[in-house]
């Protein structure tokens, strides 16, 4: 016997975005007036009708185990939303309710991947995908996009990355960290490759409700029977309903895949908190005014932030179309020196901004782009203005 730990756990890095938020909090606790652009969660309170549904669930004694894959009531509500918003038909048996989008994704990868299977991950990517794939014994295959193509990979690039080990691709639209949205035509071309080359699509649509261009969100699974049969659509309530702490996400898939995920979940975590499930039913079926208001406010901040950043020296960014992030190219800044030291990487920029300008930004090495930073606009307009003033001051000092 030896007291060594698992190889699987050894290769996984802790989440750097959570680490930055923690560092900013720590400085704030020391009395520093830190502006945190790291937030990956809406700054709004969960709408009161949703909270009331949870309070009523407690009062009504809805506090026991539910079926492991979720209550029929919530699965039906998810199906109703998928039908109406995503133009996707699923039976409740094809839906699993999980502990947030993260848990839905880990279930999906566990259901699909055999050791050594490759999963194509377009970059920039949400930093958890490669780690999740590795945790499921898969091999992440990163395909880099260009700014010229809106930080989106093309169907040709994907086709070129396919090998006989390719099991799946992870598609995230609207995208974290870029805020970019794949068009129907782009998704059609990608779907064609997936069908021809015979691999699964993991469609992470966590930010589907937050598109500001007036365009409709397109779910790749809605583009035809063949792609429907190889897509696992996943989303959740965290971002659209300001419900990050409630931990409710879901996946919808061909029945055989959902059955596998449900069996695994029944041993791993059992059901999502029964009270949160009741709240989720209210979120999906109740009034959506609060959600619309949040989206309007995000849009106002998005426009302000993009307007400011595009006029700053040494940096550039594309106008984000969705989610709540601005993805900034800092490669020119990386070539500069600060106090006699070469900057080189966005991680250094983040350090300088935090320690000397009291401003937390997310350096994007863990998202595949070490010379970019991500700024979230899920913070108040007043904070955004203050933080952007500080970033501008830093850039002008170079
Ligand atoms: C693209 C993307 N997918 C999934 C998630 C997970 O969301 P949840 O908090 O519901 O686990 C996040 C959270 O940051 C995300 O950005």
Short mmCIF file of C-alpha atoms and ligand atoms in Angstrom, two decimals:
data_model
loop_
_atom_site.label_atom_id
_atom_site.label_comp_id
_atom_site.label_asym_id
_atom_site.label_seq_id
_atom_site.Cartn_x
_atom_site.Cartn_y
_atom_site.Cartn_z
CA UNK A 1 0.00 0.00 0.00
CA UNK A 2 1.10 3.57 -0.52
CA UNK A 3 -0.44 6.87 0.36
CA UNK A 4 -0.16 8.25 -3.19
CA UNK A 5 -3.09 10.14 -4.71
CA UNK A 6 -4.82 9.52 -8.02
CA UNK A 7 -3.15 10.43 -11.32
CA UNK A 8 -6.49 11.79 -12.48
CA UNK A 9 -6.72 14.35 -9.69
CA UNK A 10 -3.06 15.25 -10.15
CA UNK A 11 -3.49 16.54 -13.68
CA UNK A 12 -6.38 18.89 -12.93
CA UNK A 13 -5.74 22.56 -12.24
CA UNK A 14 -7.93 24.53 -9.81
CA UNK A 15 -10.19 27.13 -11.45
CA UNK A 16 -8.19 30.34 -11.94
CA UNK A 17 -11.30 32.51 -12.29
CA UNK A 18 -12.48 31.47 -8.83
CA UNK A 19 -8.95 32.17 -7.53
CA UNK A 20 -9.00 35.74 -8.89
CA UNK A 21 -12.38 36.47 -7.39
CA UNK A 22 -11.09 35.13 -4.07
CA UNK A 23 -7.95 37.31 -4.24
CA UNK A 24 -10.05 40.42 -5.00
CA UNK A 25 -12.29 39.59 -2.03
CA UNK A 26 -9.28 39.19 0.22
CA UNK A 27 -7.94 42.63 -0.77
CA UNK A 28 -11.37 44.14 -0.21
CA UNK A 29 -11.43 42.61 3.26
CA UNK A 30 -8.14 44.46 3.92
CA UNK A 31 -9.98 47.70 3.14
CA UNK A 32 -8.87 48.17 -0.49
CA UNK A 33 -11.40 49.58 -2.93
CA UNK A 34 -11.04 46.82 -5.52
CA UNK A 35 -13.14 46.77 -8.70
CA UNK A 36 -13.73 43.14 -9.67
CA UNK A 37 -14.19 42.45 -13.37
CA UNK A 38 -13.80 38.72 -12.67
CA UNK A 39 -17.43 38.00 -11.86
CA UNK A 40 -18.90 35.05 -13.71
CA UNK A 41 -22.30 35.65 -12.20
CA UNK A 42 -25.07 38.23 -12.51
CA UNK A 43 -24.94 40.92 -9.81
CA UNK A 44 -28.75 40.93 -9.59
CA UNK A 45 -30.77 39.22 -6.87
CA UNK A 46 -32.73 36.12 -7.84
CA UNK A 47 -36.22 37.42 -8.83
CA UNK A 48 -38.62 37.41 -5.87
CA UNK A 49 -41.26 35.11 -7.46
CA UNK A 50 -38.55 32.44 -7.73
CA UNK A 51 -37.48 32.93 -4.11
CA UNK A 52 -41.13 32.75 -3.00
CA UNK A 53 -41.54 29.42 -4.78
CA UNK A 54 -38.61 28.06 -2.77
CA UNK A 55 -40.00 29.42 0.51
CA UNK A 56 -43.35 27.80 -0.28
CA UNK A 57 -41.60 24.52 -1.07
CA UNK A 58 -40.09 24.53 2.40
CA UNK A 59 -43.39 25.48 4.05
CA UNK A 60 -45.18 22.74 2.10
CA UNK A 61 -42.65 20.17 3.27
CA UNK A 62 -41.19 19.59 -0.19
CA UNK A 63 -37.93 18.75 1.50
CA UNK A 64 -37.35 15.08 0.75
CA UNK A 65 -35.56 13.09 -1.94
CA UNK A 66 -36.98 13.47 -5.43
CA UNK A 67 -36.26 11.13 -8.36
CA UNK A 68 -32.48 11.26 -8.92
CA UNK A 69 -32.79 12.77 -12.42
CA UNK A 70 -35.21 15.47 -11.22
CA UNK A 71 -38.93 15.89 -10.62
CA UNK A 72 -41.31 15.22 -13.49
CA UNK A 73 -42.70 18.72 -12.94
CA UNK A 74 -39.30 20.34 -13.53
CA UNK A 75 -38.40 18.06 -16.43
CA UNK A 76 -41.70 18.99 -18.05
CA UNK A 77 -40.95 22.68 -17.49
CA UNK A 78 -37.54 22.21 -19.12
CA UNK A 79 -39.17 20.41 -22.08
CA UNK A 80 -41.67 23.29 -22.43
CA UNK A 81 -38.84 25.80 -22.48
CA UNK A 82 -36.80 23.74 -24.97
CA UNK A 83 -39.83 23.48 -27.26
CA UNK A 84 -40.71 27.17 -27.11
CA UNK A 85 -37.32 28.83 -26.98
CA UNK A 86 -35.01 26.31 -28.69
CA UNK A 87 -37.45 24.68 -31.13
CA UNK A 88 -36.40 21.32 -29.75
CA UNK A 89 -38.69 18.46 -28.87
CA UNK A 90 -37.65 16.27 -25.95
CA UNK A 91 -39.71 13.97 -23.74
CA UNK A 92 -39.17 14.42 -19.99
CA UNK A 93 -37.39 11.03 -19.93
CA UNK A 94 -34.70 12.54 -22.17
CA UNK A 95 -33.98 15.31 -19.65
CA UNK A 96 -31.79 15.17 -16.55
CA UNK A 97 -31.69 17.88 -13.89
CA UNK A 98 -28.18 18.34 -12.51
CA UNK A 99 -26.38 20.40 -9.87
CA UNK A 100 -25.66 23.34 -12.18
CA UNK A 101 -24.35 23.41 -15.73
CA UNK A 102 -20.97 22.15 -14.54
CA UNK A 103 -22.46 18.97 -13.20
CA UNK A 104 -24.51 18.47 -16.38
CA UNK A 105 -21.28 18.72 -18.39
CA UNK A 106 -19.36 16.30 -16.17
CA UNK A 107 -22.22 13.80 -16.50
CA UNK A 108 -22.16 14.23 -20.27
CA UNK A 109 -18.40 13.65 -20.56
CA UNK A 110 -18.60 10.66 -18.22
CA UNK A 111 -21.36 9.16 -20.35
CA UNK A 112 -19.50 9.64 -23.66
CA UNK A 113 -15.78 9.25 -23.10
CA UNK A 114 -13.66 6.11 -23.03
CA UNK A 115 -9.99 6.43 -22.03
CA UNK A 116 -8.06 8.11 -24.84
CA UNK A 117 -11.10 9.45 -26.70
CA UNK A 118 -10.50 12.90 -28.13
CA UNK A 119 -12.80 15.85 -27.56
CA UNK A 120 -12.42 18.88 -29.82
CA UNK A 121 -12.54 22.15 -27.90
CA UNK A 122 -12.63 25.37 -29.93
CA UNK A 123 -10.53 28.13 -28.36
CA UNK A 124 -11.07 30.49 -26.66
CA UNK A 125 -12.89 28.07 -24.40
CA UNK A 126 -14.44 28.16 -20.97
CA UNK A 127 -11.57 27.03 -18.79
CA UNK A 128 -13.36 24.04 -17.24
CA UNK A 129 -13.81 22.05 -20.49
CA UNK A 130 -10.26 20.68 -20.84
CA UNK A 131 -10.13 19.81 -17.15
CA UNK A 132 -13.50 18.07 -17.28
CA UNK A 133 -12.48 16.08 -20.36
CA UNK A 134 -9.28 15.00 -18.61
CA UNK A 135 -11.23 14.02 -15.50
CA UNK A 136 -13.29 11.71 -17.71
CA UNK A 137 -10.05 10.17 -19.07
CA UNK A 138 -10.44 11.94 -22.41
CA UNK A 139 -7.92 13.96 -24.40
CA UNK A 140 -8.74 17.62 -25.11
CA UNK A 141 -7.87 18.66 -28.67
CA UNK A 142 -7.74 22.44 -28.87
CA UNK A 143 -8.60 24.15 -32.16
CA UNK A 144 -7.66 27.85 -32.22
CA UNK A 145 -9.84 30.50 -33.82
CA UNK A 146 -8.80 33.93 -35.07
CA UNK A 147 -10.00 37.39 -34.23
CA UNK A 148 -10.68 37.87 -37.98
CA UNK A 149 -13.21 35.05 -37.79
CA UNK A 150 -14.84 36.52 -34.69
CA UNK A 151 -12.99 34.08 -32.41
CA UNK A 152 -15.08 31.27 -33.88
CA UNK A 153 -13.71 28.10 -35.42
CA UNK A 154 -14.81 27.09 -38.90
CA UNK A 155 -16.26 23.77 -40.01
CA UNK A 156 -13.10 23.25 -42.11
CA UNK A 157 -10.87 23.68 -39.06
CA UNK A 158 -12.97 21.18 -37.15
CA UNK A 159 -12.89 18.66 -40.00
CA UNK A 160 -9.10 18.98 -40.10
CA UNK A 161 -8.85 18.19 -36.37
CA UNK A 162 -10.90 14.99 -36.57
CA UNK A 163 -9.04 11.69 -36.09
CA UNK A 164 -10.26 8.14 -35.61
CA UNK A 165 -10.26 8.89 -31.86
CA UNK A 166 -12.57 11.91 -32.05
CA UNK A 167 -15.59 11.36 -29.83
CA UNK A 168 -17.14 14.79 -29.54
CA UNK A 169 -16.85 18.54 -29.90
CA UNK A 170 -17.87 21.09 -27.26
CA UNK A 171 -19.68 24.05 -28.77
CA UNK A 172 -20.39 27.03 -26.59
CA UNK A 173 -22.62 29.75 -27.99
CA UNK A 174 -22.94 32.50 -26.80
CA UNK A 175 -19.34 32.05 -25.78
CA UNK A 176 -17.52 32.51 -22.52
CA UNK A 177 -15.02 34.31 -22.68
CA UNK A 178 -15.55 36.05 -26.06
CA UNK A 179 -19.27 36.88 -25.99
CA UNK A 180 -19.45 35.82 -29.64
CA UNK A 181 -22.43 33.96 -31.10
CA UNK A 182 -22.35 31.27 -33.81
CA UNK A 183 -24.76 31.99 -36.69
CA UNK A 184 -27.23 29.45 -38.07
CA UNK A 185 -25.06 29.00 -41.19
CA UNK A 186 -21.93 28.40 -39.13
CA UNK A 187 -23.75 25.85 -37.00
CA UNK A 188 -25.18 24.14 -40.08
CA UNK A 189 -21.68 23.73 -41.49
CA UNK A 190 -20.39 22.33 -38.18
CA UNK A 191 -23.39 19.99 -37.89
CA UNK A 192 -22.62 18.65 -41.37
CA UNK A 193 -19.07 17.77 -40.29
CA UNK A 194 -20.31 16.10 -37.09
CA UNK A 195 -22.76 13.95 -39.05
CA UNK A 196 -20.31 13.08 -41.85
CA UNK A 197 -17.43 12.30 -39.51
CA UNK A 198 -19.69 10.67 -36.94
CA UNK A 199 -19.03 12.32 -33.58
CA UNK A 200 -21.15 13.83 -30.80
CA UNK A 201 -21.81 17.51 -30.19
CA UNK A 202 -21.93 18.79 -26.63
CA UNK A 203 -23.87 22.04 -27.00
CA UNK A 204 -23.27 24.27 -23.98
CA UNK A 205 -25.98 26.92 -24.24
CA UNK A 206 -25.63 28.35 -20.76
CA UNK A 207 -25.82 31.96 -22.03
CA UNK A 208 -28.60 31.37 -24.58
CA UNK A 209 -30.91 33.98 -23.02
CA UNK A 210 -28.26 36.70 -23.28
CA UNK A 211 -27.93 37.68 -26.94
CA UNK A 212 -28.12 41.44 -27.57
CA UNK A 213 -28.06 41.71 -31.35
CA UNK A 214 -31.72 40.90 -31.88
CA UNK A 215 -30.72 37.58 -33.45
CA UNK A 216 -32.39 34.42 -32.25
CA UNK A 217 -30.35 31.85 -30.34
CA UNK A 218 -29.86 28.77 -32.52
CA UNK A 219 -29.54 25.34 -30.88
CA UNK A 220 -27.47 23.08 -33.10
CA UNK A 221 -29.69 20.09 -32.21
CA UNK A 222 -32.62 21.87 -33.89
CA UNK A 223 -30.97 21.75 -37.30
CA UNK A 224 -32.20 18.30 -38.33
CA UNK A 225 -32.77 14.74 -37.14
CA UNK A 226 -29.25 13.52 -37.75
CA UNK A 227 -27.64 16.23 -35.67
CA UNK A 228 -30.38 15.96 -33.00
CA UNK A 229 -29.48 12.29 -32.60
CA UNK A 230 -25.85 13.06 -31.82
CA UNK A 231 -26.22 16.23 -29.73
CA UNK A 232 -26.43 16.64 -25.99
CA UNK A 233 -27.86 20.08 -25.27
CA UNK A 234 -26.98 21.51 -21.91
CA UNK A 235 -27.93 24.68 -20.12
CA UNK A 236 -29.02 25.91 -16.72
CA UNK A 237 -30.60 28.64 -14.68
CA UNK A 238 -27.45 30.15 -13.21
CA UNK A 239 -26.83 32.98 -15.65
CA UNK A 240 -30.25 33.71 -17.19
CA UNK A 241 -32.17 33.86 -13.92
CA UNK A 242 -29.43 35.09 -11.55
CA UNK A 243 -29.51 31.71 -9.80
CA UNK A 244 -25.83 30.77 -9.57
CA UNK A 245 -26.04 29.64 -5.96
CA UNK A 246 -29.12 27.47 -6.42
CA UNK A 247 -27.21 24.95 -8.56
CA UNK A 248 -29.73 23.95 -11.18
CA UNK A 249 -28.63 22.88 -14.64
CA UNK A 250 -29.87 20.31 -17.10
CA UNK A 251 -29.04 18.26 -20.15
CA UNK A 252 -31.32 16.91 -22.88
CA UNK A 253 -30.13 14.09 -25.09
CA UNK A 254 -31.08 10.94 -26.97
CA UNK A 255 -32.76 8.65 -24.42
CA UNK A 256 -29.90 6.14 -24.15
CA UNK A 257 -27.45 8.88 -23.13
CA UNK A 258 -29.83 10.42 -20.58
CA UNK A 259 -30.37 6.97 -19.05
CA UNK A 260 -26.63 6.53 -18.60
CA UNK A 261 -26.26 9.99 -17.05
CA UNK A 262 -29.20 9.38 -14.72
CA UNK A 263 -27.79 6.04 -13.55
CA UNK A 264 -24.44 7.68 -12.74
CA UNK A 265 -26.07 10.64 -11.00
CA UNK A 266 -28.24 8.28 -8.93
CA UNK A 267 -25.04 6.99 -7.29
CA UNK A 268 -23.02 10.19 -7.25
CA UNK A 269 -25.23 13.00 -5.98
CA UNK A 270 -28.86 11.82 -6.27
CA UNK A 271 -31.30 14.61 -6.95
CA UNK A 272 -30.68 18.33 -7.10
CA UNK A 273 -31.92 20.08 -3.94
CA UNK A 274 -35.71 19.63 -3.91
CA UNK A 275 -36.35 23.28 -2.95
CA UNK A 276 -34.16 24.57 -5.78
CA UNK A 277 -36.10 22.35 -8.18
CA UNK A 278 -39.37 24.02 -7.15
CA UNK A 279 -37.74 27.43 -7.61
CA UNK A 280 -36.54 26.34 -11.08
CA UNK A 281 -40.09 25.40 -12.12
CA UNK A 282 -41.20 28.93 -11.21
CA UNK A 283 -38.24 30.43 -13.12
CA UNK A 284 -39.07 28.48 -16.27
CA UNK A 285 -42.85 28.85 -16.18
CA UNK A 286 -43.50 32.08 -14.27
CA UNK A 287 -43.35 35.72 -15.43
CA UNK A 288 -40.14 36.76 -17.19
CA UNK A 289 -40.16 40.55 -16.66
CA UNK A 290 -37.25 40.46 -14.20
CA UNK A 291 -35.18 38.48 -16.67
CA UNK A 292 -35.90 40.97 -19.45
CA UNK A 293 -34.86 43.85 -17.20
CA UNK A 294 -31.55 42.13 -16.35
CA UNK A 295 -30.86 41.61 -20.02
CA UNK A 296 -31.56 45.27 -20.80
CA UNK A 297 -29.17 46.36 -18.08
CA UNK A 298 -26.45 43.96 -19.31
CA UNK A 299 -26.88 45.39 -22.79
CA UNK A 300 -26.50 48.96 -21.55
CA UNK A 301 -23.26 48.03 -19.78
CA UNK A 302 -22.03 46.03 -22.77
CA UNK A 303 -22.40 49.01 -25.06
CA UNK A 304 -20.72 51.36 -22.63
CA UNK A 305 -17.83 48.99 -21.98
CA UNK A 306 -17.21 48.18 -25.62
CA UNK A 307 -17.37 51.90 -26.48
CA UNK A 308 -14.74 52.69 -23.87
CA UNK A 309 -12.38 49.77 -24.51
CA UNK A 310 -12.25 50.20 -28.26
CA UNK A 311 -10.94 53.75 -27.79
CA UNK A 312 -8.20 52.77 -25.33
CA UNK A 313 -4.57 52.72 -26.46
CA UNK A 314 -2.71 49.43 -27.18
CA UNK A 315 -5.75 47.15 -26.85
CA UNK A 316 -8.47 45.90 -29.16
CA UNK A 317 -11.65 43.90 -28.86
CA UNK A 318 -14.62 42.79 -30.91
CA UNK A 319 -18.08 43.94 -29.98
CA UNK A 320 -19.49 41.13 -27.86
CA UNK A 321 -22.88 39.83 -29.00
CA UNK A 322 -23.91 37.77 -25.99
CA UNK A 323 -23.12 36.50 -22.47
CA UNK A 324 -21.64 39.21 -20.19
CA UNK A 325 -17.96 39.37 -21.08
CA UNK A 326 -15.63 41.55 -23.14
CA UNK A 327 -12.58 39.70 -24.46
CA UNK A 328 -9.63 42.06 -24.90
CA UNK A 329 -6.54 41.50 -27.02
CA UNK A 330 -3.57 42.75 -24.97
CA UNK A 331 -0.80 41.46 -27.23
CA UNK A 332 0.56 45.00 -27.80
CA UNK A 333 0.61 45.61 -24.05
CA UNK A 334 2.54 42.35 -23.59
CA UNK A 335 5.36 43.78 -25.72
CA UNK A 336 5.77 46.76 -23.36
CA UNK A 337 7.69 47.16 -20.13
CA UNK A 338 6.28 48.24 -16.79
CA UNK A 339 8.67 49.67 -14.18
CA UNK A 340 11.61 48.27 -16.12
CA UNK A 341 10.21 44.76 -16.47
CA UNK A 342 8.92 43.19 -19.68
CA UNK A 343 5.21 42.48 -19.35
CA UNK A 344 5.03 39.45 -21.71
CA UNK A 345 1.76 37.87 -20.57
CA UNK A 346 -1.75 38.84 -19.60
CA UNK A 347 -1.13 37.16 -16.22
CA UNK A 348 1.41 39.90 -15.48
CA UNK A 349 -1.08 42.57 -16.61
CA UNK A 350 -3.65 41.11 -14.23
CA UNK A 351 -1.10 41.20 -11.40
CA UNK A 352 -0.21 44.83 -12.05
CA UNK A 353 -3.84 45.87 -12.36
CA UNK A 354 -4.81 44.12 -9.15
CA UNK A 355 -1.86 45.10 -7.00
CA UNK A 356 -1.28 48.64 -8.24
CA UNK A 357 -4.60 49.75 -9.70
CA UNK A 358 -7.02 47.83 -7.45
CA UNK A 359 -8.71 46.27 -10.46
CA UNK A 360 -9.27 42.52 -10.94
CA UNK A 361 -9.39 41.17 -14.50
CA UNK A 362 -9.17 37.57 -15.71
CA UNK A 363 -6.03 36.70 -17.67
CA UNK A 364 -7.00 34.19 -20.34
CA UNK A 365 -4.12 31.69 -20.51
CA UNK A 366 -6.49 29.11 -19.03
CA UNK A 367 -8.99 29.97 -21.78
CA UNK A 368 -6.31 29.27 -24.42
CA UNK A 369 -5.26 32.89 -25.06
CA UNK A 370 -2.37 34.03 -22.80
CA UNK A 371 -2.28 37.55 -24.26
CA UNK A 372 -5.95 38.34 -23.69
CA UNK A 373 -7.98 39.32 -20.65
CA UNK A 374 -11.67 38.90 -19.93
CA UNK A 375 -13.74 41.61 -18.30
CA UNK A 376 -17.18 40.81 -16.98
CA UNK A 377 -19.95 43.41 -17.06
CA UNK A 378 -21.96 41.59 -14.44
CA UNK A 379 -21.08 44.43 -12.04
CA UNK A 380 -22.68 47.84 -11.54
CA UNK A 381 -22.24 50.63 -14.07
CA UNK A 382 -20.55 52.74 -11.40
CA UNK A 383 -17.97 49.99 -10.79
CA UNK A 384 -17.48 49.52 -14.53
CA UNK A 385 -16.76 53.22 -15.01
CA UNK A 386 -14.32 53.31 -12.13
CA UNK A 387 -12.52 50.13 -13.22
CA UNK A 388 -12.22 51.23 -16.85
CA UNK A 389 -10.77 54.58 -15.73
CA UNK A 390 -8.09 52.66 -13.85
CA UNK A 391 -7.31 50.34 -16.77
CA UNK A 392 -7.05 53.36 -19.06
CA UNK A 393 -4.69 55.06 -16.62
CA UNK A 394 -2.48 51.95 -16.64
CA UNK A 395 -2.45 51.75 -20.45
CA UNK A 396 -1.63 55.44 -20.79
CA UNK A 397 1.30 54.99 -18.40
CA UNK A 398 3.03 52.54 -20.75
C1 LIG B 1 -19.88 28.43 -20.61
C2 LIG B 1 -20.31 27.97 -19.27
N1 LIG B 1 -20.90 26.76 -19.15
C3 LIG B 1 -21.28 26.29 -17.96
C4 LIG B 1 -21.10 27.02 -16.80
C5 LIG B 1 -21.52 26.42 -15.50
O1 LIG B 1 -22.55 27.04 -14.89
P1 LIG B 1 -23.11 26.59 -13.46
O2 LIG B 1 -22.77 27.68 -12.52
O3 LIG B 1 -24.57 26.39 -13.65
O4 LIG B 1 -22.44 25.31 -13.08
C6 LIG B 1 -20.48 28.27 -16.87
C7 LIG B 1 -20.21 29.05 -15.64
O5 LIG B 1 -19.40 29.93 -15.58
C8 LIG B 1 -20.08 28.76 -18.14
O6 LIG B 1 -19.48 29.95 -18.25
#
